[in-house]
Amino acid sequence: MTTEPPLSALDRLRQRVAAQTAASQPQAPSPVPSGGPPEAGESRLLAGLNPQQRAAVVHGGGPLLVIAGAGSGKTRVLTHRIAHLVETGRAQPGEILAITFTNKAAKEMRERLSALLGPVANRMWISTFHSACVRILRAEHEALAMRSTFTIYDSADSLRLMNQVCREEAIDSRVSTPKGLLRRISDLKNELIDPEDFARSINDEADVTVAAAYRGYQNRLRAANALDFDDIIMTTVGLLQSHPAILEHYQRRFRHILVDEYQDTNHAQYVLIRELTGRGESMGELTVVGDADQSIYAFRGATIRNIESFEDDYPNAESILLEQNYRSTQNILSAANAVIANNPNRRAKRLWTDSGAGDKVVGYVADSEHDEARFLVEELQALSGKRRWSDIAVFYRTNAQSRALEEMLIRAGIPYKVIGGTRFYERKEIKDALAYLQVVANPDDTVAMRRIFNTPRRGLGAKAEDAVAFHAQRHGMSFGAALDDVGSAESPRGQVNGLTPRAEKAIIDFRTILHVAREKAESGSAPADVLDSLMAGSGYTEELRRSDDPQDEARVENLAELHAVAADFKKMNPDATLGDFLEHVALVSDTDQLPDGDVADEGDVTLMTVHTAKGLEFPVVFVTGFEDGTFPHMRSLADPVELAEERRLAYVALTRARENLYITRASVRSQWGAPQELPASRFLDEIPEGLVDWRRAHSSADVLRRSSSTRYSKPSFDGARTGGSVKPGRLDSGSGRLDGGSAKKAAAEALSPEDREKLAAAEAAKAAEQAAAAEELKRKRAEAAQEEEEKLGALASVKPGDTLIHRKFGAGTVRAVEGRGANMVATIEFDGKSKRLMLGMAPLSLPK
DNA sequence: TAGGTGCATATTTTT
DNA sequence: TATGCACCTA
């Protein structure tokens, strides 16, 4: 029974229900109708595979590299290969280690293997790099002199800790920002360079600071019995390299290692795999699958080198190329191929399909992000009836872009879900609650302890915190341990000095709450119950309830959801401890949680970043924000290496589409408040004209500029631009940094004089036409706004419990109302179905 | 110590 | 835009 947890307004707006993009999970349609007569297992596993896929599945012996282009059926190859290994008796299920990057991919692989092999699939290790390593570390914690209850710090925890380090080590955090230091340290860890190694290789003044920060940070992590994300891999490698017996144990166990998305591995992960595979006589069988063109995590230390040099690293390796695409139509594929072909130093692939040309890619140039969103909604409405909502996905480069899209979707009443974005587990109240749990599981977790020390307010300010921290430091103990000395006459270390009686009392009360919860946890209480005890005991929920900040109401609901997650977890894993729950929460992002609700209904349109979209596919895909500065991202424009990564990202985006692909851009986009004019993405120029059906090829600003630019000897950023609706000051500073439209400029200059004249004339005509259209649009919008206002007057006083009539859905009961004025949104229940509608836009009226 | 005000600052991407 | 942080005052 999956009761829908109550969701707040904010939540629904940016709902990050997870993922269940599974509805449209990749499945390589087999060229041969499936479901033939039951045959021997082997041929069942090979049926419908093309020769290359088949070769990869049956390959035996040496290391295998499968270069799998987008949509070439690589997951199928991987799962069938594993099943084949088991069915032919070449491997025991327990000898298999399959590594993926995301929990979602791991889950999907396990499901497919269960379908192929039955319950024996449960004996395999199918997991992400991180959870496999945590599993090893927990089992071998003694060799590391760590307690098995170690905490896993996410990036927010790490940042807090680094802030502490900067303060305590007197690092000037304006010169070296904590974030920057963490970035460096992360890179170092991914290269398996520990603080001592690094200290030996210092090059300049700045490195001295980095070295000090790294050492301080690492010491504090250790003292807190905590590991950050990068430590998880690095520490595992260190463990294996320094303990031959442990290494041998795992080498013997994992005779078959398979790595998905190999192009995303970093150096540490590469070494981990190499160690586990071993070498020489007793070497295990290694299969890696990847596609250098889909490497989009270089910023996190991933290196294409690993896949490019696989044949050198493993001299007797065999390589198999999967080039037939089973996903997309030829037009989509050609567009994607044309873009990626612009990347330098790339090993060319020839992806092909036999599924026909299909529809052209649809293009649209919008005037603003709102206009872009409006186009999206119009197209969606045109698609409704022909497609289920869940067949449709909308991608963007950065999460911030979802906002405009979401607003318009809400207005139109189109159901959608956002994957990613403000993550559930990053919310303040969730982090607070988890910090309470963390402290119960691991009292030495200083970051968590200090986080909740005065949350909710219990009169413990900086002074009290310093007093405890000083005591801890002086006696070489953790902050949490130091709390036990407060007010304790028997402590051999004596009292904690510098606390007022009031503060002392507050600390003792706080400590008692934790002790009670810890006893509960140790006597086997469910994580959800421990959570209850803490939230009630500390008065956390109470404080939120009392608050009149509307956000706090949502926070209470989020905590209720966390409670539900914990209860769910217990149900799925009856033996699970509090520590297991915390590990789950740390490693399983919400992107891969919550199974899909009703498969029967139309589902939701899925919104996500391009990064999140990797590995997925949808019949209909919209890729938005194709502007230089948005996609490719601003920060990549100056650097060819980063630009190449952006191009791979674009390639990933385009290749997600099966049948229909839409690409859009907005010529003006507001970034943190201020509107910026952005030129077309260079990636758009790279798509051959003939593949795209441009519904609108120029923005109003383009048109204005073109018509007036005939007066100027060369196109420039001045004059015409200031005529736009945008503040000139902003524009100049923005556009000056961009090498805007240079490709188009170059193209114009290449024309003969007559052609140029013709072009100018044609464009002038077009300009007039579009200017008129723009005028018309403006008028319509004004009208709509007027209408909206009138309606709002009538609906402004709507409150929960009222009845409203919707043109399409009929009568409904208002359940909740948020926002004010034009942004007022109501949650209305129609006939059992709950919808969120913008009062100003949706066709709603009061009952007569 | 808490709470308010104002200013600065940020936006890639994620295990 | 929205959030956090620093600083100030009560």
Short mmCIF file of C-alpha atoms (C1' of nucleotides) in Angstrom, two decimals, chain A residues 367-370 666-678 721 724-735, chain C residues 1:
data_model
loop_
_atom_site.label_atom_id
_atom_site.label_comp_id
_atom_site.label_asym_id
_atom_site.label_seq_id
_atom_site.Cartn_x
_atom_site.Cartn_y
_atom_site.Cartn_z
CA ASP A 367 11.84 35.43 -27.93
CA SER A 368 12.12 34.54 -24.29
CA GLU A 369 12.08 31.56 -21.99
CA HIS A 370 8.37 32.19 -21.52
CA ALA A 666 15.16 31.56 -26.50
CA SER A 667 16.92 34.67 -27.70
CA VAL A 668 16.44 36.35 -24.36
CA ARG A 669 16.70 34.40 -21.17
CA SER A 670 16.62 35.76 -17.65
CA GLN A 671 19.44 34.57 -15.52
CA TRP A 672 19.15 35.35 -11.87
CA GLY A 673 16.71 38.08 -12.43
CA ALA A 674 18.23 40.00 -15.29
CA PRO A 675 17.34 39.31 -18.90
CA GLN A 676 20.25 38.44 -21.14
CA GLU A 677 20.29 38.21 -24.86
CA LEU A 678 22.00 35.07 -26.00
CA ARG A 721 20.33 45.90 -29.94
CA GLY A 724 15.18 45.79 -28.05
CA SER A 725 13.05 45.55 -24.99
CA VAL A 726 16.02 44.86 -22.81
CA LYS A 727 18.09 47.18 -20.71
CA PRO A 728 21.11 48.21 -22.73
CA GLY A 729 23.58 48.24 -19.87
CA ARG A 730 22.99 44.62 -19.12
CA LEU A 731 23.10 43.64 -22.70
CA ASP A 732 26.44 45.13 -23.44
CA SER A 733 28.16 43.52 -20.55
CA GLY A 734 26.59 40.24 -21.40
CA SER A 735 27.11 40.07 -25.09
"C1'" DT C 1 15.31 35.54 -8.12
#
